[in-house]
Amino acid sequence: MEEAFRQFLSGYPLLAPFGFIIVRALAIIVAPIPGAFVDIAGIAAFGWVKSFFLAEAGVMAGAVISFLIARRFREPIATRFVSLQKLREWEGNLSGVRRFWGLVLLRLFTSSLFDYISYAAGLTAMKMRTFFFASLIGNIPGLLAFYYFGGLFYQKGWYYAFVGVAVLLVLFGFFTDKGKGITRLLTDLNILSIKEDTKNERGIGDQRGS
């Protein structure tokens, strides 16, 4: 599949950028489609700089479409593209983290779940503008790093790419630590206060009811 896509990109230079953006968007909309093979083919066809900007356009287009599908049609349609379990899990996370920088951090440290978060955000009361700019800021660092080190691989060999990926994996593992790193960061930025306020309000309501 990757080889066929590479042949398309090299055989149709005028259509290649548009085809690349469309396929990259589909990799976000339809979760089982792997985005990595699209990215690798793009680096080989366009170089890492041009392919990064094309990929960013495709990723954001896919994210917006996923958000709008969930916002318009809700779970019955959204679950045709992503698993119901993951969707509900991330919907729960986003329901309490509606602030701008909360979504930025979720995007930044959970890039592998980009598609699930896009659908889950559409099921919340989050504004489209907040979703768009938070997603844009949050996904750029990871995507840029992937394309930069991917470009190093093609230009200078596997050693530089390996070192770069190893550093990224160490940082990713440090911050995520099974989700604890994200929680610490959100807590430091006072982003999780919404959840705490909600719990307190429920507690007060229960006391009044009794």
PDB file of C-alpha atoms in Angstrom:
ATOM      1  CA  MET A   1       0.000   0.000   0.000  1.00  0.00           C
ATOM      2  CA  GLU A   2       2.803   2.377   0.904  1.00  0.00           C
ATOM      3  CA  GLU A   3       4.671   1.585  -2.319  1.00  0.00           C
ATOM      4  CA  ALA A   4       1.543   2.186  -4.423  1.00  0.00           C
ATOM      5  CA  PHE A   5       1.016   5.518  -2.721  1.00  0.00           C
ATOM      6  CA  ARG A   6       4.632   6.498  -3.380  1.00  0.00           C
ATOM      7  CA  GLN A   7       4.215   5.638  -7.049  1.00  0.00           C
ATOM      8  CA  PHE A   8       1.128   7.826  -7.224  1.00  0.00           C
ATOM      9  CA  LEU A   9       2.971  10.758  -5.640  1.00  0.00           C
ATOM     10  CA  SER A  10       5.913  10.419  -8.020  1.00  0.00           C
ATOM     11  CA  GLY A  11       3.816   9.670 -11.111  1.00  0.00           C
ATOM     12  CA  TYR A  12       1.358  12.563 -10.806  1.00  0.00           C
ATOM     13  CA  PRO A  13       3.334  15.621  -9.633  1.00  0.00           C
ATOM     14  CA  LEU A  14       0.444  18.069 -10.130  1.00  0.00           C
ATOM     15  CA  LEU A  15      -2.111  15.970  -8.273  1.00  0.00           C
ATOM     16  CA  ALA A  16       0.312  14.600  -5.690  1.00  0.00           C
ATOM     17  CA  PRO A  17       0.011  17.423  -3.100  1.00  0.00           C
ATOM     18  CA  PHE A  18      -3.789  17.300  -3.166  1.00  0.00           C
ATOM     19  CA  GLY A  19      -3.834  13.506  -3.045  1.00  0.00           C
ATOM     20  CA  PHE A  20      -1.420  13.536  -0.137  1.00  0.00           C
ATOM     21  CA  ILE A  21      -3.576  15.980   1.846  1.00  0.00           C
ATOM     22  CA  ILE A  22      -6.729  13.934   1.197  1.00  0.00           C
ATOM     23  CA  VAL A  23      -5.160  10.627   2.227  1.00  0.00           C
ATOM     24  CA  ARG A  24      -3.587  12.222   5.312  1.00  0.00           C
ATOM     25  CA  ALA A  25      -7.009  13.582   6.300  1.00  0.00           C
ATOM     26  CA  LEU A  26      -8.591  10.152   5.835  1.00  0.00           C
ATOM     27  CA  ALA A  27      -5.985   8.701   8.196  1.00  0.00           C
ATOM     28  CA  ILE A  28      -7.488  10.934  10.905  1.00  0.00           C
ATOM     29  CA  ILE A  29     -11.143  10.405   9.996  1.00  0.00           C
ATOM     30  CA  VAL A  30     -10.937   6.604   9.722  1.00  0.00           C
ATOM     31  CA  ALA A  31      -8.932   5.392  12.712  1.00  0.00           C
ATOM     32  CA  PRO A  32      -7.676   2.054  11.314  1.00  0.00           C
ATOM     33  CA  ILE A  33      -5.837   3.835   8.469  1.00  0.00           C
ATOM     34  CA  PRO A  34      -2.224   4.315   9.652  1.00  0.00           C
ATOM     35  CA  GLY A  35      -0.894   7.822   9.177  1.00  0.00           C
ATOM     36  CA  ALA A  36       2.757   6.796   9.453  1.00  0.00           C
ATOM     37  CA  PHE A  37       2.969   5.237   5.989  1.00  0.00           C
ATOM     38  CA  VAL A  38       1.444   8.409   4.515  1.00  0.00           C
ATOM     39  CA  ASP A  39       4.023  10.547   6.299  1.00  0.00           C
ATOM     40  CA  ILE A  40       6.937   8.378   5.172  1.00  0.00           C
ATOM     41  CA  ALA A  41       5.752   8.434   1.569  1.00  0.00           C
ATOM     42  CA  GLY A  42       5.384  12.206   1.767  1.00  0.00           C
ATOM     43  CA  ILE A  43       8.922  12.709   3.042  1.00  0.00           C
ATOM     44  CA  ALA A  44      10.272  10.588   0.186  1.00  0.00           C
ATOM     45  CA  ALA A  45       8.219  12.455  -2.431  1.00  0.00           C
ATOM     46  CA  PHE A  46       8.376  16.075  -1.280  1.00  0.00           C
ATOM     47  CA  GLY A  47      11.182  16.337   1.257  1.00  0.00           C
ATOM     48  CA  TRP A  48      10.477  16.850   4.940  1.00  0.00           C
ATOM     49  CA  VAL A  49       9.730  20.597   4.853  1.00  0.00           C
ATOM     50  CA  LYS A  50       7.078  20.624   2.124  1.00  0.00           C
ATOM     51  CA  SER A  51       5.562  17.333   3.254  1.00  0.00           C
ATOM     52  CA  PHE A  52       5.270  18.661   6.819  1.00  0.00           C
ATOM     53  CA  PHE A  53       3.096  21.589   5.722  1.00  0.00           C
ATOM     54  CA  LEU A  54       1.006  19.359   3.466  1.00  0.00           C
ATOM     55  CA  ALA A  55       0.579  16.852   6.284  1.00  0.00           C
ATOM     56  CA  GLU A  56      -0.408  19.593   8.715  1.00  0.00           C
ATOM     57  CA  ALA A  57      -3.115  20.704   6.290  1.00  0.00           C
ATOM     58  CA  GLY A  58      -4.366  17.130   5.973  1.00  0.00           C
ATOM     59  CA  VAL A  59      -4.266  16.440   9.697  1.00  0.00           C
ATOM     60  CA  MET A  60      -6.204  19.587  10.549  1.00  0.00           C
ATOM     61  CA  ALA A  61      -8.739  18.945   7.783  1.00  0.00           C
ATOM     62  CA  GLY A  62      -9.272  15.437   9.121  1.00  0.00           C
ATOM     63  CA  ALA A  63      -9.561  16.697  12.689  1.00  0.00           C
ATOM     64  CA  VAL A  64     -12.166  19.310  11.760  1.00  0.00           C
ATOM     65  CA  ILE A  65     -14.214  16.813   9.741  1.00  0.00           C
ATOM     66  CA  SER A  66     -14.094  14.294  12.607  1.00  0.00           C
ATOM     67  CA  PHE A  67     -15.174  16.996  15.061  1.00  0.00           C
ATOM     68  CA  LEU A  68     -18.083  18.052  12.828  1.00  0.00           C
ATOM     69  CA  ILE A  69     -19.206  14.454  12.233  1.00  0.00           C
ATOM     70  CA  ALA A  70     -19.420  13.857  15.976  1.00  0.00           C
ATOM     71  CA  ARG A  71     -21.033  17.253  16.604  1.00  0.00           C
ATOM     72  CA  ARG A  72     -23.691  16.737  13.937  1.00  0.00           C
ATOM     73  CA  PHE A  73     -24.453  13.004  14.117  1.00  0.00           C
ATOM     74  CA  ARG A  74     -23.258  12.124  17.638  1.00  0.00           C
ATOM     75  CA  GLU A  75     -22.220   8.595  18.712  1.00  0.00           C
ATOM     76  CA  PRO A  76     -24.188   6.445  16.213  1.00  0.00           C
ATOM     77  CA  ILE A  77     -22.107   7.771  13.302  1.00  0.00           C
ATOM     78  CA  ALA A  78     -18.866   8.570  15.141  1.00  0.00           C
ATOM     79  CA  THR A  79     -18.507   4.990  16.363  1.00  0.00           C
ATOM     80  CA  ARG A  80     -18.371   3.776  12.767  1.00  0.00           C
ATOM     81  CA  PHE A  81     -14.978   5.426  12.465  1.00  0.00           C
ATOM     82  CA  VAL A  82     -13.507   4.856  15.948  1.00  0.00           C
ATOM     83  CA  SER A  83     -14.144   2.355  18.739  1.00  0.00           C
ATOM     84  CA  LEU A  84     -16.945   3.136  21.184  1.00  0.00           C
ATOM     85  CA  GLN A  85     -14.751   2.338  24.204  1.00  0.00           C
ATOM     86  CA  LYS A  86     -12.013   4.783  23.207  1.00  0.00           C
ATOM     87  CA  LEU A  87     -14.558   7.397  22.219  1.00  0.00           C
ATOM     88  CA  ARG A  88     -16.300   7.326  25.597  1.00  0.00           C
ATOM     89  CA  GLU A  89     -12.969   7.293  27.429  1.00  0.00           C
ATOM     90  CA  TRP A  90     -11.736  10.458  25.749  1.00  0.00           C
ATOM     91  CA  GLU A  91     -15.147  12.113  25.836  1.00  0.00           C
ATOM     92  CA  GLY A  92     -14.972  11.776  29.619  1.00  0.00           C
ATOM     93  CA  ASN A  93     -11.528  13.366  29.676  1.00  0.00           C
ATOM     94  CA  LEU A  94     -12.516  16.271  27.450  1.00  0.00           C
ATOM     95  CA  SER A  95     -15.784  16.931  29.265  1.00  0.00           C
ATOM     96  CA  GLY A  96     -13.776  18.052  32.280  1.00  0.00           C
ATOM     97  CA  VAL A  97     -10.927  19.685  30.364  1.00  0.00           C
ATOM     98  CA  ARG A  98     -12.600  22.345  28.274  1.00  0.00           C
ATOM     99  CA  ARG A  99     -10.013  25.025  28.638  1.00  0.00           C
ATOM    100  CA  PHE A 100      -7.828  25.878  25.699  1.00  0.00           C
ATOM    101  CA  TRP A 101      -4.480  24.793  27.120  1.00  0.00           C
ATOM    102  CA  GLY A 102      -5.974  21.593  28.471  1.00  0.00           C
ATOM    103  CA  LEU A 103      -6.734  20.423  24.945  1.00  0.00           C
ATOM    104  CA  VAL A 104      -3.343  21.663  23.748  1.00  0.00           C
ATOM    105  CA  LEU A 105      -1.646  19.433  26.320  1.00  0.00           C
ATOM    106  CA  LEU A 106      -3.833  16.466  25.467  1.00  0.00           C
ATOM    107  CA  ARG A 107      -2.949  16.936  21.801  1.00  0.00           C
ATOM    108  CA  LEU A 108       0.729  17.369  22.594  1.00  0.00           C
ATOM    109  CA  PHE A 109       1.154  14.235  24.689  1.00  0.00           C
ATOM    110  CA  THR A 110      -1.422  11.928  23.099  1.00  0.00           C
ATOM    111  CA  SER A 111      -0.710  12.369  19.394  1.00  0.00           C
ATOM    112  CA  SER A 112      -1.265   8.656  18.749  1.00  0.00           C
ATOM    113  CA  LEU A 113      -4.907   9.141  19.802  1.00  0.00           C
ATOM    114  CA  PHE A 114      -5.450  12.242  17.664  1.00  0.00           C
ATOM    115  CA  ASP A 115      -8.440  10.773  15.834  1.00  0.00           C
ATOM    116  CA  TYR A 116     -10.231   9.623  19.002  1.00  0.00           C
ATOM    117  CA  ILE A 117      -9.808  13.015  20.655  1.00  0.00           C
ATOM    118  CA  SER A 118     -11.205  14.790  17.581  1.00  0.00           C
ATOM    119  CA  TYR A 119     -14.410  12.754  17.681  1.00  0.00           C
ATOM    120  CA  ALA A 120     -14.666  12.986  21.465  1.00  0.00           C
ATOM    121  CA  ALA A 121     -14.301  16.770  21.377  1.00  0.00           C
ATOM    122  CA  GLY A 122     -17.230  16.967  18.982  1.00  0.00           C
ATOM    123  CA  LEU A 123     -19.439  15.268  21.577  1.00  0.00           C
ATOM    124  CA  THR A 124     -18.699  17.937  24.185  1.00  0.00           C
ATOM    125  CA  ALA A 125     -19.768  21.579  24.407  1.00  0.00           C
ATOM    126  CA  MET A 126     -16.333  22.735  23.227  1.00  0.00           C
ATOM    127  CA  LYS A 127     -16.408  25.539  20.667  1.00  0.00           C
ATOM    128  CA  MET A 128     -15.126  24.824  17.178  1.00  0.00           C
ATOM    129  CA  ARG A 129     -12.654  27.707  17.346  1.00  0.00           C
ATOM    130  CA  THR A 130     -11.178  26.440  20.617  1.00  0.00           C
ATOM    131  CA  PHE A 131     -10.860  22.946  19.203  1.00  0.00           C
ATOM    132  CA  PHE A 132      -9.196  24.116  16.000  1.00  0.00           C
ATOM    133  CA  PHE A 133      -6.500  26.351  17.467  1.00  0.00           C
ATOM    134  CA  ALA A 134      -5.771  24.059  20.417  1.00  0.00           C
ATOM    135  CA  SER A 135      -5.399  21.125  18.038  1.00  0.00           C
ATOM    136  CA  LEU A 136      -3.185  23.150  15.721  1.00  0.00           C
ATOM    137  CA  ILE A 137      -0.824  24.228  18.495  1.00  0.00           C
ATOM    138  CA  GLY A 138      -0.833  20.851  20.197  1.00  0.00           C
ATOM    139  CA  ASN A 139      -0.063  18.672  17.188  1.00  0.00           C
ATOM    140  CA  ILE A 140       2.643  20.769  15.494  1.00  0.00           C
ATOM    141  CA  PRO A 141       5.592  19.809  17.778  1.00  0.00           C
ATOM    142  CA  GLY A 142       5.134  16.053  17.405  1.00  0.00           C
ATOM    143  CA  LEU A 143       4.450  16.176  13.675  1.00  0.00           C
ATOM    144  CA  LEU A 144       7.366  18.537  13.089  1.00  0.00           C
ATOM    145  CA  ALA A 145       9.722  16.261  15.016  1.00  0.00           C
ATOM    146  CA  PHE A 146       8.552  13.216  13.066  1.00  0.00           C
ATOM    147  CA  TYR A 147       9.132  14.901   9.716  1.00  0.00           C
ATOM    148  CA  TYR A 148      12.435  16.458  10.725  1.00  0.00           C
ATOM    149  CA  PHE A 149      13.946  13.190  11.942  1.00  0.00           C
ATOM    150  CA  GLY A 150      12.358  11.353   9.039  1.00  0.00           C
ATOM    151  CA  GLY A 151      14.136  13.773   6.735  1.00  0.00           C
ATOM    152  CA  LEU A 152      17.410  13.093   8.534  1.00  0.00           C
ATOM    153  CA  PHE A 153      16.901   9.404   7.919  1.00  0.00           C
ATOM    154  CA  TYR A 154      16.593   9.921   4.172  1.00  0.00           C
ATOM    155  CA  GLN A 155      19.423  12.450   3.964  1.00  0.00           C
ATOM    156  CA  LYS A 156      22.029  11.212   6.459  1.00  0.00           C
ATOM    157  CA  GLY A 157      21.102   7.676   7.395  1.00  0.00           C
ATOM    158  CA  TRP A 158      19.413   5.772  10.161  1.00  0.00           C
ATOM    159  CA  TYR A 159      21.807   6.778  12.967  1.00  0.00           C
ATOM    160  CA  TYR A 160      20.617  10.393  13.285  1.00  0.00           C
ATOM    161  CA  ALA A 161      16.986   9.397  13.023  1.00  0.00           C
ATOM    162  CA  PHE A 162      17.461   6.653  15.603  1.00  0.00           C
ATOM    163  CA  VAL A 163      19.037   9.029  18.118  1.00  0.00           C
ATOM    164  CA  GLY A 164      16.286  11.586  17.591  1.00  0.00           C
ATOM    165  CA  VAL A 165      13.488   9.057  17.949  1.00  0.00           C
ATOM    166  CA  ALA A 166      15.106   7.622  21.078  1.00  0.00           C
ATOM    167  CA  VAL A 167      15.172  11.068  22.679  1.00  0.00           C
ATOM    168  CA  LEU A 168      11.527  11.658  21.765  1.00  0.00           C
ATOM    169  CA  LEU A 169      10.495   8.298  23.200  1.00  0.00           C
ATOM    170  CA  VAL A 170      12.277   9.028  26.464  1.00  0.00           C
ATOM    171  CA  LEU A 171      10.561  12.409  26.751  1.00  0.00           C
ATOM    172  CA  PHE A 172       7.211  10.915  25.814  1.00  0.00           C
ATOM    173  CA  GLY A 173       7.553   8.178  28.412  1.00  0.00           C
ATOM    174  CA  PHE A 174       8.591  10.676  31.071  1.00  0.00           C
ATOM    175  CA  PHE A 175       5.642  12.980  30.553  1.00  0.00           C
ATOM    176  CA  THR A 176       2.973  10.366  29.999  1.00  0.00           C
ATOM    177  CA  ASP A 177       3.954   7.687  32.550  1.00  0.00           C
ATOM    178  CA  LYS A 178       0.578   5.998  31.995  1.00  0.00           C
ATOM    179  CA  GLY A 179      -1.181   9.342  31.992  1.00  0.00           C
ATOM    180  CA  LYS A 180       0.292  10.592  35.272  1.00  0.00           C
ATOM    181  CA  GLY A 181       2.540  13.109  33.540  1.00  0.00           C
ATOM    182  CA  ILE A 182      -0.378  14.694  31.735  1.00  0.00           C
ATOM    183  CA  THR A 183      -2.362  14.869  34.945  1.00  0.00           C
ATOM    184  CA  ARG A 184       0.507  16.619  36.719  1.00  0.00           C
ATOM    185  CA  LEU A 185       0.847  19.161  33.934  1.00  0.00           C
ATOM    186  CA  LEU A 186      -2.881  19.842  33.831  1.00  0.00           C
ATOM    187  CA  THR A 187      -2.963  20.215  37.598  1.00  0.00           C
ATOM    188  CA  ASP A 188      -0.046  22.650  37.556  1.00  0.00           C
ATOM    189  CA  LEU A 189      -1.883  24.809  35.035  1.00  0.00           C
ATOM    190  CA  ASN A 190      -5.072  24.645  37.133  1.00  0.00           C
ATOM    191  CA  ILE A 191      -6.864  22.965  34.232  1.00  0.00           C
ATOM    192  CA  LEU A 192      -8.344  20.158  36.272  1.00  0.00           C
ATOM    193  CA  SER A 193     -10.076  22.603  38.607  1.00  0.00           C
ATOM    194  CA  ILE A 194     -13.202  22.248  36.497  1.00  0.00           C
ATOM    195  CA  LYS A 195     -13.469  18.613  37.509  1.00  0.00           C
ATOM    196  CA  GLU A 196     -12.884  19.417  41.158  1.00  0.00           C
ATOM    197  CA  ASP A 197     -15.451  22.228  41.081  1.00  0.00           C
ATOM    198  CA  THR A 198     -17.967  19.857  39.536  1.00  0.00           C
ATOM    199  CA  LYS A 199     -17.356  17.266  42.249  1.00  0.00           C
ATOM    200  CA  ASN A 200     -17.729  19.899  44.974  1.00  0.00           C
ATOM    201  CA  GLU A 201     -20.969  21.189  43.481  1.00  0.00           C
ATOM    202  CA  ARG A 202     -22.360  17.670  43.363  1.00  0.00           C
ATOM    203  CA  GLY A 203     -21.357  17.115  46.975  1.00  0.00           C
ATOM    204  CA  ILE A 204     -23.120  20.288  48.088  1.00  0.00           C
ATOM    205  CA  GLY A 205     -26.203  19.288  46.116  1.00  0.00           C
ATOM    206  CA  ASP A 206     -26.271  15.871  47.750  1.00  0.00           C
ATOM    207  CA  GLN A 207     -26.021  17.422  51.215  1.00  0.00           C
ATOM    208  CA  ARG A 208     -28.893  19.786  50.476  1.00  0.00           C
ATOM    209  CA  GLY A 209     -30.981  16.951  49.137  1.00  0.00           C
ATOM    210  CA  SER A 210     -30.471  14.939  52.293  1.00  0.00           C
TER     211      SER A 210
END
